[in-house]
Each structure stands twice: as structure tokens, then as C-alpha cells.
Amino acid sequence: MSEKNPLEWQLDEKEINNDELFKEKLFSAWGSARDQLGVPNNYHFAEILYDALYNPGKIKEEDVMDRPGFDRKKYLMNIIDLGEHIIPNKEEFILVIKRAMTSGTKSNECLYDGAKDALREMAEYGPIKIWTRGDVYGISDKKSGKFYPGSKEQIKKSAVAGIGDLRREIAEKKGLSRKEVVEVVASEDKLPSIPSILEEYEEKGITKVFLLDDQLGNIQKAIKEGKKNENIEIIPIWVRQGIAKNKIPKNSEKTLEEFIVKYNGVDSIKNVVEKLESLGVSREEKVGFICDYDEVLASDEKRKEAQSDAVKSILKEKGWASI
């Protein structure tokens, strides 16, 4: 893929310790898999990471997806000192790393402060659909036609984070089924699920649905999709956490402050119930919620650290690296 061999990449690289290089390799592999497929996929991520750790010279050119501000090729091609180790079978490695990235990650430590309390209070107003996009059922690469299995990451993350326990607690208190309290709606593309969510809410007699997302673009697309259902009003709450908190459409005539007002912006998940109260929402009204997971309930930065720790830990446990 390059005129340089892995050793030459190593010589070009300024001093970087193994721990830093490991993290760079990990998220260069993760980002490349995501950008190649258009959505995160832990199977393909693990394939790329395997070569980045054990065979950096064999990484396929099409598997390295650089983008402005990133130099993934440099880190993926860089030789890393793994210490005393054995080289695992690639398929076993993929399965183990997939598990580390999902159920093996301490997702309960990735939640934003106050996230579970906010969910508990929101449930007093109405049912909640956790609407999330990620590595769930698998995806086909449009170019090669190869299918990459999913890992149900979004579903497992919410379970490990304790959201299942929370909904059980609320369901028992209210005498409802768990599904009527909180339900995870996850897929590789979350937008197509909007009509079915609204249809389900309409059957319950709900006419107002509050949409919580960290990305303004997602909110705008969901509102547009939701207009097909004339019996339900989608009311946005822009939860301004993470890297998209100040991102507004390019060349817009509106200011950031105007978008914040229009889309009911809040600076934290902790402020959502306060926003509901300011909008005059009563607990006696029939309302529902569509709530994003990443960067609304859980911090992406915390997720990265937790997944890095989980992968490093299992590599040491298996004897596949001594970093």
C-alpha cells in the first residue's frame, strides 16, 4: 500500500511510548473500519487491528481510511513492541476483541453524570425509546460485497450500563412491562426506525414526542421523517454534549444561539427535565421520548478510554501482548 515498509514508518515517527501507540493503533483501526463501511463495525475493526499489531506490512490499502486531521496510515503501519507474547489465531482474536469492545467494556462508567436520573425522571412523563446507531446486526461493504457480522454493541452497552436494571425497577414500580418503560431501538442506520416508533406511540394515544439528540443534523432529519405522521408532533431537545455541541449547518443565516432557542438546546442531559418544565409539559399529558445513546446518555471520550482498557486487559490476559 506504500513505498515505505513498516520499519521505515517506525524510523520516521517521533518518539512515542507503546501505550500511546497502542491507543493510536486501536482508534485508527476503529475509525478506518467505520469510515470504510459508513458505520462502526467491531468485526472489521478487529481484522484491521490484528494486522496493525502483528502484521503491519500486510494491512490492505482499502482498509486504511485517512481523513483531515488524522494520519491513520502512519500509526497502523508503525511497528509496536508488544513485549513477550504469542501471536493468536486471527479468527479467535476477532471474536475475543469483539467481546471486549461490547460486553467486556465498563459501559456503566461511560454514562454522563445524571444520565440515569434523567431517564428515571423522563419515565415519569412517558415511555422512552433509546434510538441509537452503531454496530448491531452487521453490514455489507458496498465495494466488495463482503458481509461483516454485527456485535449488538449498542444493545450490550446499554445493558452493561445498567439501563436494563433501571427499566426493571421502574416497570415494577409502575406495574408495566419493561418494554413500555424503556426500549432500545438500535441498528446500523437509525433514521428508518422513526416511522415505526411514531406508529407505536400513536397506538398508545401519544401526540407529542420529544426527540433528544446531540447532533442537530440528526434532529432535523428525524423531524423531516416524522412529518409523514400527521398525528404526532416531534419536539426537539438538542442535548449539546460532545464534539457536535456547537455544530450548525454550513452557510446558515441563523446564529448558534438562534439554533439553540429553536431546537430547545440544553448543555447537559441533567437539564432535560428542567427544559420539559419550562415548555409547560405536564406529567398528566401523554408524551413519549426518542433518546439517542451516544453523547446524550454516554460520553464518547469515556467510551474510548473504557474500550481501550478492555482490549489491553484481554490482550495481557491471553498472552497476546505485554504492553
Coordinates of N, CA, C and O in Angstrom, one line a residue, residues 49-189:
L49 N -7.1 -4.3 13.3 CA -6.2 -4.2 14.5 C -5.3 -5.4 14.5 O -4.1 -5.2 14.9
Y50 N -5.7 -6.5 14.2 CA -4.9 -7.7 14.2 C -3.6 -7.5 13.3 O -2.5 -7.7 13.8
D51 N -3.8 -7.0 12.1 CA -2.7 -6.8 11.2 C -1.9 -5.6 11.7 O -0.6 -5.6 11.6
A52 N -2.5 -4.6 12.3 CA -1.8 -3.4 12.8 C -0.8 -3.8 14.0 O 0.3 -3.2 14.1
L53 N -1.2 -4.8 14.7 CA -0.4 -5.3 15.8 C 0.7 -6.3 15.4 O 1.8 -6.3 15.8
Y54 N 0.2 -7.3 14.6 CA 1.1 -8.4 14.3 C 1.7 -8.5 12.9 O 2.7 -9.1 12.7
N55 N 1.0 -7.8 11.9 CA 1.5 -7.8 10.5 C 1.3 -6.5 9.9 O 0.5 -6.4 8.9
P56 N 1.9 -5.4 10.4 CA 1.6 -4.1 9.9 C 1.9 -3.9 8.4 O 1.3 -3.1 7.7
G57 N 2.8 -4.8 7.9 CA 3.1 -4.7 6.4 C 2.1 -5.3 5.6 O 2.1 -5.2 4.3
K58 N 1.1 -6.0 6.2 CA 0.1 -6.7 5.4 C -1.3 -6.0 5.4 O -2.3 -6.5 4.9
I59 N -1.3 -4.8 6.0 CA -2.6 -4.1 6.0 C -2.9 -3.7 4.6 O -2.1 -3.2 3.8
K60 N -4.2 -3.9 4.2 CA -4.7 -3.6 2.9 C -4.9 -2.1 2.7 O -5.4 -1.5 3.6
E61 N -4.6 -1.6 1.6 CA -4.7 -0.2 1.3 C -6.1 0.3 1.5 O -6.4 1.3 2.0
E62 N -7.1 -0.6 1.1 CA -8.5 -0.2 1.1 C -9.0 -0.2 2.6 O -10.1 0.4 2.9
D63 N -8.3 -0.8 3.5 CA -8.7 -0.8 4.9 C -8.2 0.4 5.7 O -8.5 0.5 6.9
V64 N -7.4 1.3 5.1 CA -6.9 2.4 5.8 C -7.6 3.7 5.3 O -7.5 4.0 4.1
M65 N -8.4 4.3 6.1 CA -9.2 5.4 5.7 C -8.8 6.7 6.4 O -9.2 6.9 7.6
D66 N -7.9 7.5 5.8 CA -7.4 8.7 6.4 C -8.5 9.8 6.2 O -9.3 9.7 5.2
R67 N -8.5 10.8 7.0 CA -9.4 11.9 6.8 C -8.6 13.1 7.4 O -7.7 13.0 8.1
P68 N -9.1 14.4 7.0 CA -8.4 15.6 7.5 C -8.2 15.6 9.0 O -9.1 15.3 9.8
G69 N -7.0 15.8 9.5 CA -6.7 15.9 10.9 C -6.2 14.5 11.5 O -5.9 14.5 12.6
F70 N -6.3 13.5 10.7 CA -5.8 12.1 11.1 C -4.8 11.6 10.2 O -4.8 11.9 9.0
D71 N -3.8 10.8 10.7 CA -2.8 10.2 9.9 C -2.8 8.7 10.4 O -1.9 8.2 11.0
R72 N -3.9 8.0 10.0 CA -4.1 6.6 10.5 C -3.1 5.7 9.9 O -2.7 4.7 10.5
K73 N -2.7 5.9 8.6 CA -1.8 5.1 8.0 C -0.5 5.0 8.8 O 0.1 3.9 9.0
K74 N 0.0 6.2 9.2 CA 1.2 6.2 10.0 C 1.2 5.3 11.2 O 2.1 4.6 11.5
Y75 N 0.1 5.4 12.0 CA 0.0 4.6 13.2 C -0.2 3.1 12.9 O 0.3 2.3 13.6
L76 N -1.0 2.8 11.9 CA -1.3 1.4 11.6 C -0.1 0.7 11.1 O 0.1 -0.4 11.4
M77 N 0.7 1.5 10.3 CA 1.9 0.9 9.8 C 3.1 0.8 10.8 O 4.1 0.1 10.5
N78 N 3.0 1.5 11.8 CA 4.1 1.6 12.8 C 4.3 0.3 13.6 O 3.3 -0.3 14.0
I79 N 5.5 -0.1 13.7 CA 5.8 -1.3 14.5 C 5.7 -1.0 15.9 O 6.2 0.0 16.4
I80 N 5.0 -1.9 16.7 CA 4.9 -1.7 18.1 C 5.6 -2.8 18.9 O 5.5 -4.0 18.4
D81 N 6.2 -2.5 20.0 CA 6.8 -3.5 20.8 C 5.7 -4.1 21.7 O 5.3 -3.5 22.6
L82 N 5.4 -5.3 21.4 CA 4.3 -6.0 22.2 C 4.9 -6.8 23.4 O 4.1 -7.4 24.1
G83 N 6.2 -6.7 23.6 CA 6.8 -7.4 24.7 C 6.7 -8.9 24.5 O 6.5 -9.4 23.3
E84 N 6.8 -9.7 25.5 CA 6.7 -11.1 25.4 C 5.3 -11.5 25.1 O 4.4 -11.1 25.8
H85 N 5.1 -12.2 24.0 CA 3.7 -12.5 23.6 C 3.7 -13.7 22.6 O 4.7 -14.1 22.0
I86 N 2.5 -14.3 22.5 CA 2.2 -15.2 21.4 C 1.3 -14.6 20.4 O 0.5 -13.7 20.7
I87 N 1.4 -15.0 19.1 CA 0.5 -14.5 18.1 C -0.7 -15.3 18.0 O -0.6 -16.5 17.7
P88 N -1.9 -14.8 18.2 CA -3.1 -15.6 18.2 C -3.6 -15.9 16.9 O -3.2 -15.3 15.9
N89 N -4.5 -16.9 16.8 CA -5.2 -17.2 15.6 C -6.1 -16.0 15.3 O -6.7 -15.4 16.2
K90 N -6.2 -15.6 14.0 CA -6.9 -14.3 13.7 C -8.4 -14.4 14.0 O -8.9 -13.4 14.5
E91 N -9.0 -15.5 13.7 CA -10.4 -15.6 14.0 C -10.7 -15.6 15.5 O -11.7 -15.0 15.9
E92 N -9.9 -16.2 16.3 CA -10.1 -16.2 17.7 C -9.9 -14.8 18.2 O -10.6 -14.3 19.1
F93 N -8.9 -14.1 17.7 CA -8.6 -12.7 18.1 C -9.8 -11.8 17.8 O -10.2 -11.0 18.7
I94 N -10.4 -12.0 16.6 CA -11.5 -11.1 16.3 C -12.7 -11.4 17.2 O -13.3 -10.4 17.7
L95 N -13.0 -12.6 17.5 CA -14.1 -12.9 18.5 C -13.9 -12.4 19.9 O -14.8 -11.8 20.5
V96 N -12.6 -12.5 20.3 CA -12.3 -12.0 21.7 C -12.3 -10.5 21.7 O -12.9 -9.9 22.7
I97 N -11.8 -9.8 20.7 CA -11.8 -8.4 20.7 C -13.2 -7.8 20.5 O -13.6 -6.8 21.2
K98 N -14.0 -8.4 19.7 CA -15.4 -8.0 19.6 C -16.1 -8.0 21.0 O -16.8 -7.1 21.3
R99 N -15.9 -9.1 21.8 CA -16.5 -9.2 23.1 C -15.9 -8.1 24.0 O -16.6 -7.5 24.8
A100 N -14.6 -7.8 23.9 CA -14.0 -6.8 24.8 C -14.6 -5.4 24.5 O -14.8 -4.6 25.4
M101 N -14.9 -5.2 23.2 CA -15.4 -3.9 22.8 C -16.9 -3.7 23.2 O -17.4 -2.6 23.1
T102 N -17.6 -4.8 23.6 CA -19.0 -4.7 23.9 C -19.3 -5.1 25.3 O -19.2 -4.2 26.2
S103 N -19.6 -6.3 25.6 CA -19.9 -6.7 27.0 C -18.7 -6.6 27.9 O -18.8 -6.6 29.1
G104 N -17.5 -6.6 27.4 CA -16.3 -6.5 28.2 C -15.9 -5.1 28.6 O -14.9 -4.9 29.3
T105 N -16.6 -4.1 28.0 CA -16.3 -2.7 28.3 C -17.2 -2.2 29.5 O -18.4 -2.6 29.5
K106 N -16.6 -1.5 30.4 CA -17.3 -1.0 31.6 C -18.2 0.2 31.2 O -17.9 1.4 31.5
S107 N -19.3 -0.1 30.4 CA -20.2 1.0 29.9 C -20.9 1.8 31.0 O -21.3 2.9 30.8
N108 N -21.0 1.2 32.2 CA -21.6 1.9 33.3 C -20.7 3.1 33.7 O -21.2 4.1 34.3
E109 N -19.4 3.0 33.4 CA -18.5 4.1 33.8 C -18.5 5.2 32.6 O -17.8 6.2 32.8
C110 N -19.2 4.9 31.6 CA -19.2 5.9 30.4 C -20.4 6.8 30.4 O -20.4 7.7 29.6
L111 N -21.4 6.6 31.3 CA -22.5 7.4 31.3 C -22.2 8.8 31.8 O -21.3 9.0 32.6
Y112 N -22.9 9.8 31.2 CA -22.7 11.2 31.7 C -23.3 11.3 33.1 O -24.3 10.5 33.4
D113 N -22.8 12.1 33.9 CA -23.3 12.4 35.2 C -24.7 12.8 35.1 O -25.1 13.7 34.4
G114 N -25.6 12.1 35.8 CA -27.0 12.4 35.9 C -27.8 11.7 34.8 O -29.1 11.9 34.8
A115 N -27.2 10.9 33.9 CA -28.0 10.3 32.8 C -29.1 9.4 33.3 O -30.2 9.5 32.8
K116 N -28.7 8.5 34.2 CA -29.8 7.6 34.7 C -30.9 8.3 35.5 O -32.0 7.9 35.4
D117 N -30.5 9.3 36.3 CA -31.5 10.1 37.0 C -32.5 10.8 36.0 O -33.7 10.8 36.2
A118 N -31.9 11.3 34.9 CA -32.7 11.9 33.9 C -33.7 10.9 33.2 O -34.9 11.2 33.0
L119 N -33.2 9.7 32.9 CA -34.1 8.7 32.4 C -35.2 8.3 33.4 O -36.4 8.2 33.0
R120 N -34.8 8.2 34.6 CA -35.8 7.9 35.6 C -36.9 9.0 35.7 O -38.1 8.6 35.8
E121 N -36.5 10.2 35.6 CA -37.5 11.3 35.7 C -38.3 11.4 34.4 O -39.5 11.7 34.4
M122 N -37.7 11.2 33.2 CA -38.4 11.2 32.0 C -39.4 10.1 31.9 O -40.5 10.3 31.4
A123 N -39.1 9.0 32.5 CA -40.1 7.9 32.6 C -41.4 8.2 33.3 O -42.4 7.6 33.1
E124 N -41.3 9.2 34.2 CA -42.5 9.7 34.9 C -43.5 10.4 33.9 O -44.6 10.5 34.2
Y125 N -42.9 10.9 32.8 CA -43.7 11.6 31.8 C -44.3 10.6 30.7 O -45.4 10.8 30.2
G126 N -43.5 9.6 30.4 CA -43.9 8.7 29.3 C -42.9 7.7 28.9 O -41.7 7.7 29.4
P127 N -43.2 6.8 28.0 CA -42.2 5.8 27.6 C -41.0 6.4 26.8 O -41.1 7.4 26.2
I128 N -39.9 5.6 26.9 CA -38.7 6.1 26.2 C -38.1 5.1 25.3 O -38.0 3.9 25.6
K129 N -37.8 5.5 24.1 CA -37.2 4.7 23.1 C -35.7 5.2 23.0 O -35.5 6.4 22.6
I130 N -34.8 4.3 23.3 CA -33.4 4.7 23.2 C -33.0 4.4 21.7 O -32.9 3.2 21.3
W131 N -32.8 5.5 20.9 CA -32.7 5.4 19.5 C -31.2 5.6 19.1 O -30.6 6.6 19.3
T132 N -30.6 4.5 18.7 CA -29.1 4.6 18.5 C -28.6 3.9 17.3 O -29.2 2.9 16.8
R133 N -27.6 4.4 16.8 CA -26.9 3.9 15.6 C -25.6 3.3 15.9 O -24.8 3.9 16.6
G134 N -25.2 2.1 15.4 CA -23.9 1.6 15.6 C -23.8 0.2 15.1 O -24.5 -0.2 14.2
D135 N -22.9 -0.6 15.7 CA -22.6 -1.9 15.3 C -23.6 -2.9 15.9 O -23.4 -3.2 17.1
V136 N -24.6 -3.3 15.2 CA -25.7 -4.1 15.8 C -25.8 -5.4 15.0 O -25.4 -6.5 15.5
Y137 N -26.4 -5.4 13.8 CA -26.7 -6.6 13.1 C -25.7 -7.0 12.0 O -25.8 -8.1 11.5
G138 N -24.8 -6.1 11.7 CA -23.9 -6.4 10.6 C -24.2 -5.5 9.4 O -25.2 -5.0 9.2
I139 N -23.2 -5.5 8.5 CA -23.3 -4.6 7.3 C -22.5 -5.2 6.2 O -21.4 -5.8 6.4
S140 N -22.9 -4.9 4.9 CA -22.1 -5.4 3.8 C -21.3 -4.2 3.2 O -21.8 -3.1 3.2
D141 N -20.1 -4.5 2.8 CA -19.3 -3.5 2.2 C -19.8 -3.3 0.7 O -19.8 -4.3 0.0
K142 N -20.2 -2.1 0.4 CA -20.7 -1.9 -0.9 C -19.8 -2.2 -2.1 O -20.2 -2.6 -3.1
K143 N -18.5 -2.0 -1.8 CA -17.5 -2.2 -2.9 C -17.2 -3.7 -3.1 O -17.2 -4.2 -4.2
S144 N -16.9 -4.4 -2.0 CA -16.5 -5.8 -2.1 C -17.7 -6.8 -2.0 O -17.6 -7.9 -2.5
G145 N -18.8 -6.3 -1.4 CA -19.9 -7.2 -1.2 C -19.8 -8.1 0.0 O -20.6 -8.9 0.3
K146 N -18.6 -8.0 0.7 CA -18.4 -8.8 1.9 C -19.3 -8.4 3.0 O -19.5 -7.2 3.3
F147 N -19.8 -9.4 3.7 CA -20.6 -9.1 4.9 C -19.8 -9.2 6.2 O -19.1 -10.1 6.4
Y148 N -19.9 -8.1 7.0 CA -19.2 -8.1 8.3 C -20.3 -8.3 9.4 O -21.1 -7.4 9.5
P149 N -20.2 -9.3 10.1 CA -21.2 -9.6 11.2 C -21.2 -8.5 12.2 O -20.2 -7.8 12.5
G150 N -22.4 -8.3 12.8 CA -22.6 -7.3 13.9 C -22.2 -7.9 15.2 O -22.0 -9.1 15.4
S151 N -22.2 -7.0 16.2 CA -21.8 -7.4 17.6 C -22.9 -7.0 18.6 O -22.7 -7.2 19.8
K152 N -24.0 -6.4 18.1 CA -25.0 -5.9 19.0 C -24.5 -5.0 20.1 O -24.9 -5.0 21.3
E153 N -23.5 -4.2 19.7 CA -22.8 -3.3 20.6 C -23.7 -2.4 21.3 O -23.6 -2.2 22.6
Q154 N -24.6 -1.7 20.6 CA -25.4 -0.7 21.2 C -26.3 -1.3 22.3 O -26.6 -0.7 23.3
I155 N -26.8 -2.5 22.0 CA -27.7 -3.2 22.9 C -27.0 -3.6 24.2 O -27.4 -3.4 25.3
K156 N -25.8 -4.2 24.0 CA -24.9 -4.6 25.1 C -24.4 -3.5 25.9 O -24.4 -3.6 27.2
K157 N -24.1 -2.3 25.3 CA -23.6 -1.2 26.0 C -24.7 -0.7 27.0 O -24.4 -0.4 28.2
S158 N -25.9 -0.6 26.5 CA -27.0 -0.1 27.4 C -27.3 -1.1 28.5 O -27.6 -0.7 29.7
A159 N -27.1 -2.4 28.3 CA -27.3 -3.4 29.3 C -26.2 -3.3 30.4 O -26.5 -3.3 31.6
V160 N -25.0 -3.3 29.9 CA -23.9 -3.2 30.9 C -23.9 -1.9 31.7 O -23.5 -1.8 32.8
A161 N -24.4 -0.8 31.0 CA -24.5 0.5 31.7 C -25.6 0.5 32.8 O -25.7 1.5 33.6
G162 N -26.4 -0.5 32.9 CA -27.4 -0.6 33.9 C -28.8 -0.1 33.5 O -29.7 0.0 34.4
I163 N -29.0 0.2 32.3 CA -30.3 0.7 31.8 C -31.4 -0.4 31.9 O -32.5 -0.1 32.2
G164 N -30.9 -1.6 31.7 CA -31.9 -2.7 31.9 C -32.4 -2.8 33.3 O -33.6 -3.0 33.6
D165 N -31.5 -2.7 34.3 CA -31.8 -2.7 35.7 C -32.8 -1.5 36.0 O -33.7 -1.7 36.8
L166 N -32.5 -0.4 35.4 CA -33.3 0.8 35.7 C -34.7 0.6 35.2 O -35.7 0.9 35.9
R167 N -34.8 0.1 34.0 CA -36.2 -0.1 33.5 C -37.0 -1.2 34.2 O -38.2 -1.1 34.4
R168 N -36.3 -2.2 34.7 CA -36.9 -3.2 35.6 C -37.5 -2.6 36.8 O -38.6 -2.8 37.3
E169 N -36.6 -1.7 37.4 CA -37.0 -1.0 38.7 C -38.3 -0.2 38.4 O -39.3 -0.2 39.2
I170 N -38.3 0.6 37.3 CA -39.4 1.5 37.0 C -40.6 0.7 36.7 O -41.8 1.0 37.1
A171 N -40.4 -0.4 35.9 CA -41.6 -1.2 35.4 C -42.3 -1.8 36.6 O -43.5 -1.9 36.7
E172 N -41.5 -2.3 37.6 CA -42.1 -3.0 38.8 C -42.8 -1.9 39.6 O -43.9 -2.2 40.1
K173 N -42.3 -0.7 39.7 CA -42.9 0.3 40.5 C -44.2 0.8 39.8 O -45.2 1.0 40.5
K174 N -44.3 0.8 38.5 CA -45.5 1.3 37.8 C -46.4 0.2 37.4 O -47.5 0.4 36.9
G175 N -46.0 -1.1 37.5 CA -46.8 -2.2 37.1 C -47.0 -2.3 35.6 O -48.0 -2.7 35.1
L176 N -45.9 -2.0 34.9 CA -45.9 -2.0 33.5 C -44.9 -3.1 33.0 O -44.0 -3.5 33.8
S177 N -45.0 -3.4 31.7 CA -43.9 -4.3 31.1 C -42.7 -3.4 30.9 O -42.8 -2.2 30.7
R178 N -41.5 -4.0 30.9 CA -40.3 -3.3 30.8 C -40.2 -2.5 29.4 O -39.7 -1.4 29.3
K179 N -40.8 -3.2 28.4 CA -40.8 -2.6 27.1 C -41.6 -1.3 27.0 O -41.3 -0.4 26.3
E180 N -42.6 -1.2 27.9 CA -43.4 0.0 28.0 C -42.7 1.2 28.7 O -43.2 2.3 28.6
V181 N -41.6 0.9 29.3 CA -40.9 1.9 30.1 C -39.7 2.4 29.3 O -39.6 3.6 28.9
V182 N -38.8 1.5 29.0 CA -37.6 1.9 28.2 C -37.3 0.7 27.2 O -37.3 -0.4 27.6
E183 N -37.1 1.1 25.9 CA -36.7 0.1 24.9 C -35.6 0.6 24.1 O -35.6 1.8 23.7
V184 N -34.6 -0.3 23.8 CA -33.5 0.1 22.9 C -33.9 -0.2 21.5 O -34.3 -1.4 21.2
V185 N -33.9 0.8 20.6 CA -34.1 0.6 19.2 C -32.8 0.9 18.5 O -32.4 2.1 18.3
A186 N -32.1 -0.1 18.1 CA -30.7 0.0 17.6 C -30.6 -0.6 16.2 O -31.1 -1.7 16.0
S187 N -29.8 0.0 15.4 CA -29.5 -0.5 14.0 C -28.3 0.2 13.4 O -27.8 1.2 14.0
E188 N -27.8 -0.3 12.3 CA -26.7 0.4 11.6 C -27.2 1.8 11.0 O -26.4 2.6 10.8
D189 N -28.5 1.9 10.8 CA -29.0 3.2 10.3 C -30.3 3.5 11.1 O -31.3 2.8 10.9

